[in-house]
CSV table of C-alpha atoms in Angstrom, one decimal:
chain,number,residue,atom,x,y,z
G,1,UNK,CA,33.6,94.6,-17.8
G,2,UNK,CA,35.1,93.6,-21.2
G,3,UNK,CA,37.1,96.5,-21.4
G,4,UNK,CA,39.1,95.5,-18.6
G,5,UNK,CA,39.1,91.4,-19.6
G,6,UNK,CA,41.2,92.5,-22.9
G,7,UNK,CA,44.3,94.5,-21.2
G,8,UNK,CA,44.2,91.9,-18.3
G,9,UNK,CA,44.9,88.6,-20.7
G,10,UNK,CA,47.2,90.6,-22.5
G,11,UNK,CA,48.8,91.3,-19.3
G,12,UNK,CA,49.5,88.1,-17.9
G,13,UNK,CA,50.5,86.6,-21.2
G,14,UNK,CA,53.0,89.3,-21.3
G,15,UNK,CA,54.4,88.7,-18.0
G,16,UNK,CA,55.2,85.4,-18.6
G,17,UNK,CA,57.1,85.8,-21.7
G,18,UNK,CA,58.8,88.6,-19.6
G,19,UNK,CA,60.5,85.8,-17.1
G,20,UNK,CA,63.9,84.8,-19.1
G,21,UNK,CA,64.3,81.1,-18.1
G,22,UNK,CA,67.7,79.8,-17.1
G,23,UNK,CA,68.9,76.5,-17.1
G,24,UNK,CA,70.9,74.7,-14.2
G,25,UNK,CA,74.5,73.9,-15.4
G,26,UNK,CA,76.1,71.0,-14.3
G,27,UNK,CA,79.2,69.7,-15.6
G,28,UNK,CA,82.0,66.5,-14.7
G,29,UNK,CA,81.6,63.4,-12.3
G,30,UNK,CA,79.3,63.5,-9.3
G,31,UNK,CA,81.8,62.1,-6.2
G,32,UNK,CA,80.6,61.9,-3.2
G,33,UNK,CA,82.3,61.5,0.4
G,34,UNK,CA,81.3,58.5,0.5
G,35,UNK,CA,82.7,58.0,-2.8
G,36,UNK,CA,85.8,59.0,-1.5
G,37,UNK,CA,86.0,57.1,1.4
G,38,UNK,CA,85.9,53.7,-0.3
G,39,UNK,CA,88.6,54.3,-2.5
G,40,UNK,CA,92.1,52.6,-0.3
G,41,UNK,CA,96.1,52.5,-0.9
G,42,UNK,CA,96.4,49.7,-3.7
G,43,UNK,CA,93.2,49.6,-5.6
G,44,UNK,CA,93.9,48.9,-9.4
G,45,UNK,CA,92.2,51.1,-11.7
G,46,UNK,CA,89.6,49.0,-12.7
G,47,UNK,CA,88.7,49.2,-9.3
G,48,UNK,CA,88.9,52.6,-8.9
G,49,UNK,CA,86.7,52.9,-12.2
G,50,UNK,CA,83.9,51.0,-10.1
G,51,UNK,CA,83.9,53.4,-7.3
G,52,UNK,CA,84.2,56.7,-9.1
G,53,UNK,CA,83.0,55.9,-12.5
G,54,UNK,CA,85.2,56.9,-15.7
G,55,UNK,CA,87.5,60.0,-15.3
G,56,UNK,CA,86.8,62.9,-16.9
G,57,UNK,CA,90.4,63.7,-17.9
G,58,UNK,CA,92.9,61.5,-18.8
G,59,UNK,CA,96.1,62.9,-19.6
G,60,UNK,CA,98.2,61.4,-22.8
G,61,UNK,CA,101.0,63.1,-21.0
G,62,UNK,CA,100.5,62.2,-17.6
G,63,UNK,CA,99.5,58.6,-17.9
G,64,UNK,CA,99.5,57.8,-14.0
G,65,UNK,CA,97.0,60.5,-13.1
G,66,UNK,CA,93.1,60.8,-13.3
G,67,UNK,CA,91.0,63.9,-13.0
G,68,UNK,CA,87.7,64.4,-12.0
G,69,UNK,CA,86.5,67.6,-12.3
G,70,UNK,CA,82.6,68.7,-11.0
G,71,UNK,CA,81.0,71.8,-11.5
G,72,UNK,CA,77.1,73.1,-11.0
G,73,UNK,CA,75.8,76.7,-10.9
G,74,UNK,CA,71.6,77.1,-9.7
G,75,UNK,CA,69.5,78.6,-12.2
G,76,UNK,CA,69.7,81.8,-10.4
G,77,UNK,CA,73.5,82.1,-8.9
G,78,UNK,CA,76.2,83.9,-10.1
G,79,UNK,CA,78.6,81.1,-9.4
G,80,UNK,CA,78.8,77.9,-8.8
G,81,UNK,CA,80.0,74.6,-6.5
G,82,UNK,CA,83.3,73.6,-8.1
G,83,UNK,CA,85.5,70.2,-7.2
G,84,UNK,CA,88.6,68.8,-8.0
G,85,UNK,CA,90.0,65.3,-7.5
G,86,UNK,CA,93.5,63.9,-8.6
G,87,UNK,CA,94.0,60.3,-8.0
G,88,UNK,CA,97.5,59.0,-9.0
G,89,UNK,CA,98.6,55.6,-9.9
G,90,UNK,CA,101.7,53.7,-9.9
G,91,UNK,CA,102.7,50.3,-11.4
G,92,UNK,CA,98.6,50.8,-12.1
G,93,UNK,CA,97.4,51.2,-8.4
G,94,UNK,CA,96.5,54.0,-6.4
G,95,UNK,CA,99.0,55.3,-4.3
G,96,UNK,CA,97.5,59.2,-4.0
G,97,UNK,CA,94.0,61.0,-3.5
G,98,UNK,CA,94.7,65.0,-3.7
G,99,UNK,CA,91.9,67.8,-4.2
G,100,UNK,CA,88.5,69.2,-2.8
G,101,UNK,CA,86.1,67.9,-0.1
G,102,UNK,CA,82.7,67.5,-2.0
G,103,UNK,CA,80.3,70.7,-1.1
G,104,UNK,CA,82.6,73.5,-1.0
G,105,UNK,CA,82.1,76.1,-3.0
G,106,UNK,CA,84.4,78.3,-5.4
G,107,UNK,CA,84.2,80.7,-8.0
């Protein structure tokens, strides 16, 4: 009976140093449809800011446009959920929402 306790411990403790852990990778601003759907013709940015939370590009060279960019690959997929959304301003209010409906998924 001891004989086989050994190789048994030894197995299980090897398994699980077998299994390579991987980590979830999510990346950019979280915006929801719902997110979306409050934002309206005319908002200032400040307002915009409320509802969407900072950008996560601001362009020096394009100063009338925000970017928010989301990504998130599972632990165990090859790719991952991808989003875009370009909001551009004039005389600092929105005038244009362009870019991805939240859940679709790209490469």
């Amino acid at each position: 009976m001891r004989s086989l306790l050994l190789p048994a411990c030894l197995v299980l403790l090897l398994g699980g140093c077998l299994s390579v852990y991987k980590v979830e990778v999510q990346q950019g601003n979280v915006v929801s449809q719902d997110m979306i759907a409050k934002l309206k013709p005319g908002m200032t940015r400040s307002q915009v800011r409320f509802v969407l939370g900072t950008p996560l590009v601001t362009d020096a060279f394009h100063p009338n446009r925000w970017d928010y960019y989301y990504y998130l690959r599972g632990s165990k997929e090859k790719t991952g959920e991808t989003q875009r959304l370009t909001l551009i301003f004039r005389n600092d209010t929105l005038v244009s929402v362009q870019g991805d409906q939240p859940g679709k998924t790209g490469g």
